[in-house]
Structures are given as C-alpha cells and as structure tokens.
PDB file of C-alpha atoms in Angstrom:
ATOM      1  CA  UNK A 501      57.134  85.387 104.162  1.00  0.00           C
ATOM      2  CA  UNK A 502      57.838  84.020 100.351  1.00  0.00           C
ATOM      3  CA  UNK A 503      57.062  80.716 100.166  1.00  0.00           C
ATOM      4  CA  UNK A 504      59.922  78.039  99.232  1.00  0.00           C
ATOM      5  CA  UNK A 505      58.293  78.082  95.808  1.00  0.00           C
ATOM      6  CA  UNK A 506      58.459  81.825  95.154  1.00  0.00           C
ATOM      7  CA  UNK A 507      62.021  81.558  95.946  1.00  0.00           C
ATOM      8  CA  UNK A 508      62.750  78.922  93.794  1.00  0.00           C
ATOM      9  CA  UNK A 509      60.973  80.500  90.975  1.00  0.00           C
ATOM     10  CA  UNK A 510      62.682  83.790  91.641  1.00  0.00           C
ATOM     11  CA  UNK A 511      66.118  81.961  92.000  1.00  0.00           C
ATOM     12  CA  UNK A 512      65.874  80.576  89.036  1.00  0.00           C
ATOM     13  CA  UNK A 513      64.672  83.358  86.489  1.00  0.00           C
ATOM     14  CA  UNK A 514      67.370  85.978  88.842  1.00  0.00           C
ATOM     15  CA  UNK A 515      70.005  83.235  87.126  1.00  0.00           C
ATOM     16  CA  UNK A 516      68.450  83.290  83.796  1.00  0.00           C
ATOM     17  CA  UNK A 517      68.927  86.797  83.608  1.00  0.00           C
ATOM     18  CA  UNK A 518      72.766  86.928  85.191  1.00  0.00           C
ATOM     19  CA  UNK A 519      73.280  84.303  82.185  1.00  0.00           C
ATOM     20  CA  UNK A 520      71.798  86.305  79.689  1.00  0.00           C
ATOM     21  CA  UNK A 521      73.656  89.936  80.585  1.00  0.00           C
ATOM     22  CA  UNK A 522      77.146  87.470  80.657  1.00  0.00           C
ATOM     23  CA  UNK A 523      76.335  85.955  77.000  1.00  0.00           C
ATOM     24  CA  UNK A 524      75.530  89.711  76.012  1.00  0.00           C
ATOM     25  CA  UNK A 525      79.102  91.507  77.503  1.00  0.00           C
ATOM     26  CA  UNK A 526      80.957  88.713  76.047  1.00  0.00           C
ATOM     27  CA  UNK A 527      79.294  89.115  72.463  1.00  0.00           C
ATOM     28  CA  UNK A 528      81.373  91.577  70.253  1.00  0.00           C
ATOM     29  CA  UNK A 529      79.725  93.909  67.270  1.00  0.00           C
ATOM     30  CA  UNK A 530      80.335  92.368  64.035  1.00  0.00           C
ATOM     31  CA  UNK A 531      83.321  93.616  62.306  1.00  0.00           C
ATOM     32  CA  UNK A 532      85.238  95.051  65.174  1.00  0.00           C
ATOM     33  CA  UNK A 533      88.318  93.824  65.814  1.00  0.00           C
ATOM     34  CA  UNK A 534      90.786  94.257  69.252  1.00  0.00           C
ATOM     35  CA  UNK A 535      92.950  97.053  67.221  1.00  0.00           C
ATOM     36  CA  UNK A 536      89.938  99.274  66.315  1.00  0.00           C
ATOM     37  CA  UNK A 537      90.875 102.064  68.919  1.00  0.00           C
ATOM     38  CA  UNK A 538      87.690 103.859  68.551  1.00  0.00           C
ATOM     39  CA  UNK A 539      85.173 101.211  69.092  1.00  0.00           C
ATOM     40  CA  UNK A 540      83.081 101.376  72.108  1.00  0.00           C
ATOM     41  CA  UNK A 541      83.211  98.579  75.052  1.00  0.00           C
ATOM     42  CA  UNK A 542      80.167  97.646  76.558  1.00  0.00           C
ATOM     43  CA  UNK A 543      80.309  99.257  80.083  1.00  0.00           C
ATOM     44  CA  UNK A 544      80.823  97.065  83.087  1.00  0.00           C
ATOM     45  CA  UNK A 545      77.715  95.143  83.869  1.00  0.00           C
ATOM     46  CA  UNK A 546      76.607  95.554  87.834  1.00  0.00           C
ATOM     47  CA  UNK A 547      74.350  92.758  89.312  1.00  0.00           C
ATOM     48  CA  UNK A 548      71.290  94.604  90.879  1.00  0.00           C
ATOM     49  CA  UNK A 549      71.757  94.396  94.522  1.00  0.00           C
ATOM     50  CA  UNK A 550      69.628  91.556  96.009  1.00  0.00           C
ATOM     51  CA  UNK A 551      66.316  92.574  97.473  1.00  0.00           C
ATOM     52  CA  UNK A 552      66.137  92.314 101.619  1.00  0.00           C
ATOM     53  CA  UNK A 553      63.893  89.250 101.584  1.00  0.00           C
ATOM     54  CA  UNK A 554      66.152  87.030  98.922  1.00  0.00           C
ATOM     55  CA  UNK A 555      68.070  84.770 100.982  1.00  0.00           C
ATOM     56  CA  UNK A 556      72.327  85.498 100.126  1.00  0.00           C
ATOM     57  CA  UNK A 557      73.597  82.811  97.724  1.00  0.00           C
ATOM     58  CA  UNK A 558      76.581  80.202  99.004  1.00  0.00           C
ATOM     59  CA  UNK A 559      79.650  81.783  97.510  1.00  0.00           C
ATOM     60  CA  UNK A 560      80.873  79.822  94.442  1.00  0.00           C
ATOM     61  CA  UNK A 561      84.442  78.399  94.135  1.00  0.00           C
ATOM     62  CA  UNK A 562      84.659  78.591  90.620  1.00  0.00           C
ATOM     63  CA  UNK A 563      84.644  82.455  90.715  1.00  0.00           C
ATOM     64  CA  UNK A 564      87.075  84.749  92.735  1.00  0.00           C
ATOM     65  CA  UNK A 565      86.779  86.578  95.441  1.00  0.00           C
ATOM     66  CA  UNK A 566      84.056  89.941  94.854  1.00  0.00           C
ATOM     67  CA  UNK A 567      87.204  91.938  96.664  1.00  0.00           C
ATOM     68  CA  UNK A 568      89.407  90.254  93.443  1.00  0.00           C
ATOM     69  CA  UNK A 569      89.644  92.370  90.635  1.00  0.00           C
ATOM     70  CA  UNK A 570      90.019  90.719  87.095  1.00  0.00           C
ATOM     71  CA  UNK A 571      93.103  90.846  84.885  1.00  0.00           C
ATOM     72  CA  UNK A 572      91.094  92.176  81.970  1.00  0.00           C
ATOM     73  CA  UNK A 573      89.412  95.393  83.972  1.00  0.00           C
ATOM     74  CA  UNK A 574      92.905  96.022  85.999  1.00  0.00           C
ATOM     75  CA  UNK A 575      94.780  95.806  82.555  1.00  0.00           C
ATOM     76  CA  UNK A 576      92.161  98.043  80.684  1.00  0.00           C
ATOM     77  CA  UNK A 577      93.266 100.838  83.666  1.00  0.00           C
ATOM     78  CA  UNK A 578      96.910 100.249  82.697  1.00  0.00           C
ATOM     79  CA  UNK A 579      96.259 100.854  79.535  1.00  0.00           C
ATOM     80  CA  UNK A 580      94.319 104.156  80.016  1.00  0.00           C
ATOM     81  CA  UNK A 581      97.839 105.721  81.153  1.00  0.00           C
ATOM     82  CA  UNK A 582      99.183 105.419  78.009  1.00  0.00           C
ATOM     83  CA  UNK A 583      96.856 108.880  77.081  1.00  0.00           C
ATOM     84  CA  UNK A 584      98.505 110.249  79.964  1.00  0.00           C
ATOM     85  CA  UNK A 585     102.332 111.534  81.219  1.00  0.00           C
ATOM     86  CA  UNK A 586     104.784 113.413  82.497  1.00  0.00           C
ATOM     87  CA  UNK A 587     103.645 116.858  81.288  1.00  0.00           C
ATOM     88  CA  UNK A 588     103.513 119.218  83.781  1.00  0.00           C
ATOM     89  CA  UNK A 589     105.395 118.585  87.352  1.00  0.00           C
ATOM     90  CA  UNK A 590     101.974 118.106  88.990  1.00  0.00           C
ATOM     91  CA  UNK A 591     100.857 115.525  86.551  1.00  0.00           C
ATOM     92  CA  UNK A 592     103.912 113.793  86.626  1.00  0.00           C
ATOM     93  CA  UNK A 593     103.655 112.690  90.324  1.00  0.00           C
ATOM     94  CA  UNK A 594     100.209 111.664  89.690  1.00  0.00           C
ATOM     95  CA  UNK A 595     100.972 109.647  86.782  1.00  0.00           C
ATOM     96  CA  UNK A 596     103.882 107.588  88.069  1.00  0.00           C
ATOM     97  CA  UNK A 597     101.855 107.086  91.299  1.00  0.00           C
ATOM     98  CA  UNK A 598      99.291 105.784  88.771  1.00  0.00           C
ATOM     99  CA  UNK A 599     101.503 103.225  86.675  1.00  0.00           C
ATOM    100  CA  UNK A 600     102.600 102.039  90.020  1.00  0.00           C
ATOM    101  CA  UNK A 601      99.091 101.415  91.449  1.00  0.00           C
ATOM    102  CA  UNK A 602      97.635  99.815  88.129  1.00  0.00           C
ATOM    103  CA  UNK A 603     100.812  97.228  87.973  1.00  0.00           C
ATOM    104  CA  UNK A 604     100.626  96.698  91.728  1.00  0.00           C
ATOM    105  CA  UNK A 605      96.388  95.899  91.236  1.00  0.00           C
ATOM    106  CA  UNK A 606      97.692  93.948  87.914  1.00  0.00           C
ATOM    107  CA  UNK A 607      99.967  91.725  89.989  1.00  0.00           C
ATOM    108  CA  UNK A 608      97.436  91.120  92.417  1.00  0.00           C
ATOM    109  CA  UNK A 609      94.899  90.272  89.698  1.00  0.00           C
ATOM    110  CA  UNK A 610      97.249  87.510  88.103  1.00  0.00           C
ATOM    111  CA  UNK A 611      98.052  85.873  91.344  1.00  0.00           C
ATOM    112  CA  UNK A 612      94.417  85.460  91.762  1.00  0.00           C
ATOM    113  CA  UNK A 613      93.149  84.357  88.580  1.00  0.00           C
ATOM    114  CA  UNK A 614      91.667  81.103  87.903  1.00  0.00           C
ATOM    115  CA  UNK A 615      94.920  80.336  85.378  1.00  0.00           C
ATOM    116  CA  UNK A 616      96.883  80.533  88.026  1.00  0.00           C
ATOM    117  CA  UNK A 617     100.545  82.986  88.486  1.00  0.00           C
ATOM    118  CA  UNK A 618     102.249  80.236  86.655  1.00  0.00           C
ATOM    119  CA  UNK A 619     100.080  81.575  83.573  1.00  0.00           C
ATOM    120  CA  UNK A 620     101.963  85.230  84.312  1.00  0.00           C
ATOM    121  CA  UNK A 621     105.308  83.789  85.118  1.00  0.00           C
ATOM    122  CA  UNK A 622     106.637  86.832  82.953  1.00  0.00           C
ATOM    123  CA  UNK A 623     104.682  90.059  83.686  1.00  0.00           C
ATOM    124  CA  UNK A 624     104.688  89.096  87.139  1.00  0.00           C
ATOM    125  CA  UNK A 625     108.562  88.800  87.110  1.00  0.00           C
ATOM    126  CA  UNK A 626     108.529  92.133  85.581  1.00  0.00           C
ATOM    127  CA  UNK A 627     106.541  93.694  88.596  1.00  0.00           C
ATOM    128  CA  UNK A 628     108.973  91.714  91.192  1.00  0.00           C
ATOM    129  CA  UNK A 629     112.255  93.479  89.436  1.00  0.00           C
ATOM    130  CA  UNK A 630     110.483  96.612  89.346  1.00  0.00           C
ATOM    131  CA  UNK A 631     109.381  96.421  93.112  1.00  0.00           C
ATOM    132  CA  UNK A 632     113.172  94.770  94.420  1.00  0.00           C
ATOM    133  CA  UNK A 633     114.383  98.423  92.411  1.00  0.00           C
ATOM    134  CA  UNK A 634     112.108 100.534  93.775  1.00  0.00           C
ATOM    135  CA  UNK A 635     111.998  99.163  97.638  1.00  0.00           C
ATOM    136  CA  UNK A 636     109.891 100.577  99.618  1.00  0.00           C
ATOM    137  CA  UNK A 637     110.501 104.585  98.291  1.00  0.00           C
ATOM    138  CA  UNK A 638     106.812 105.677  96.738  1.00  0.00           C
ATOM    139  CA  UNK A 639     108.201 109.197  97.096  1.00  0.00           C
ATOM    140  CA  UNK A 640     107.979 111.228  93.679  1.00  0.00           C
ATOM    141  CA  UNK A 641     111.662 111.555  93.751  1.00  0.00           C
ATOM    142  CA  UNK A 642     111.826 108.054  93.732  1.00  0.00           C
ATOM    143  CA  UNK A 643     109.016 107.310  91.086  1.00  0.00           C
ATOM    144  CA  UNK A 644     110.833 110.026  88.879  1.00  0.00           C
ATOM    145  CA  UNK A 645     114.168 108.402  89.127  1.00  0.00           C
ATOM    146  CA  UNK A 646     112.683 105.152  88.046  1.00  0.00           C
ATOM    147  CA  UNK A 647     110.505 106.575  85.551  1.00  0.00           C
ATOM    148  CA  UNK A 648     111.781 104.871  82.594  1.00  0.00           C
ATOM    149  CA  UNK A 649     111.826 101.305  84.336  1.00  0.00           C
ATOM    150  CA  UNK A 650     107.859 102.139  85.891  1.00  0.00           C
ATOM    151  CA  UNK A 651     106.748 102.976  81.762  1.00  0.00           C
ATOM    152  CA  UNK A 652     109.029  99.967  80.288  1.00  0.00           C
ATOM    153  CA  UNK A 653     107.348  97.525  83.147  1.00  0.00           C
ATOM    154  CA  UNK A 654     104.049  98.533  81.981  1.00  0.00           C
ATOM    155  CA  UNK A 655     105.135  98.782  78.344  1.00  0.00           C
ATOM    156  CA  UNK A 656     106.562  95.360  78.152  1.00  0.00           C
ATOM    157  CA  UNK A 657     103.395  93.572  79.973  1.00  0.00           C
ATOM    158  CA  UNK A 658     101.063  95.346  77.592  1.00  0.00           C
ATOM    159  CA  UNK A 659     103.056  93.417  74.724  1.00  0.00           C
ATOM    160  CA  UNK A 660     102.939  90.176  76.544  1.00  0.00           C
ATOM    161  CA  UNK A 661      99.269  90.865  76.906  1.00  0.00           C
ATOM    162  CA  UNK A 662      98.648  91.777  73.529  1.00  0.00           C
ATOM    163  CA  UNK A 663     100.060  88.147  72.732  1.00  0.00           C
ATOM    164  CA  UNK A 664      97.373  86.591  75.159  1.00  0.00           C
ATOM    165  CA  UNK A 665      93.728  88.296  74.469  1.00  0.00           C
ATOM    166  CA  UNK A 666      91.714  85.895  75.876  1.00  0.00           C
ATOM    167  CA  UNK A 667      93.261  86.963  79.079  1.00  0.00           C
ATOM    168  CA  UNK A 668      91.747  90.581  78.618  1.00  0.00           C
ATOM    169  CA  UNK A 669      88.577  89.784  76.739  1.00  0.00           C
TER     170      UNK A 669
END
C-alpha cells in the first residue's frame, strides 16, 4: 500500500509536470508566425497513462469531456484536406467522405467548447445548411453532387477561423 503521503507527494509533482508539458505546447519558436506553412507544430502531447496503484482523479468541470475533441485539433484535420481532392474517382469518394466527417467532428467540437455555440453562431450555421441540403444521402453520388457546397462549407469556416486564432492555437 502507498501511504497517504506518497500519494500526495506523487499527486502533486504528477501536476507539476502536466503544468509544465501545457506551458511548453502552448510556447511558440521565436519568429514564427501562424502563416509560415512550413514550420513544424509540436506533436500532440499524451498524458502517460496512470500507474495501477494511483487512485483516478475526480473529473474536472472546467475541461471537456476526454470523448470531446477540441476545435483547434478537429480544425487542423479540416485543414489537412486542402492538400487533397478530387483526382482520381477513387480519391474523390474518399475525400468528400472526408470534408464531411471533419465538418461533422468540427460541429461537434464547437457545440462543446467552453465558449459556448453562440461563439460559432456562423460556421455552425454553415454546417446546418450544408446538412438540411444534403439530408440524410452520404452516398458518393450525393457527396459529388454537392461537391462544391461540401469545399465552400469548409472553405468559408477556414476564413472565419482564420479571423479567430485563439480558437485554433
């Protein structure tokens, strides 16, 4: 057994070092700015899982759910299709199935974040027209008729984002 004061000392240098890695991923290199599209991003952080004999910790309301994905890391995977398309017919499906995921996940984000949807009244509008025109059809045929509304959905919330970076920083 680990006595209370083990745990207490373990509790509180495990929450010295969560601190630390979340000062460090929020720090940015010197002289980079948001448009240098080479720079590197610091890869996603993963808290060590917990050893067996660490007691779980009560579950924080200032934080969403771990299920909840953020805005920023669903928005970075929106992004990411712009290096991707239509191409071939076999890429095509793929990629409109894609769009429609990442804004689906995006919409999901938004609704959960600590700001609030009110904070997203517009991108999430966006993703309600684009979902009352698509109904329920995820069929390629479908996606490919839409095509142009699925790429100006996710063009027009990455230019409302791009006018709000501290929701994807």
């Amino acid at each position: 057994m680990i006595s209370t004061r083990a745990r207490q000392a373990f509790g509180g240098s495990t929450l010295v070092v969560v601190l630390a890695s979340l000062l460090l991923s929020c720090s940015g290199s010197p002289g980079t700015t948001s448009s240098d599209e080479g720079s590197s991003t610091p890869a996603v952080r993963r808290a060590a899982s917990a050893p067996a004999t660490q007691e779980p910790s009560a579950p924080s309301m200032a934080e969403p759910a771990p299920s909840t994905e953020k805005v920023r890391d669903v928005f970075a995977r929106l992004q990411a299709t712009y290096n991707d398309g239509c191409t071939t017919p076999g890429n095509c499906e793929y990629f409109l199935g894609r769009v429609l995921d990442e804004l689906n996940s995006l919409d999901a984000a938004m609704k959960a974040d600590r700001q609030g949807p009110g904070h997203f009244r517009e991108p999430l509008a966006r993703i309600a027209k684009l979902r009352a025109e698509l109904g329920d059809d995820r069929s390629f045929e479908n996606l490919k008729k839409h095509q142009s509304l699925l790429t100006g959905t996710r063009d027009k919330i990455n230019a409302w984002m791009q006018g709000h970076p501290e929701d994807y920083r």
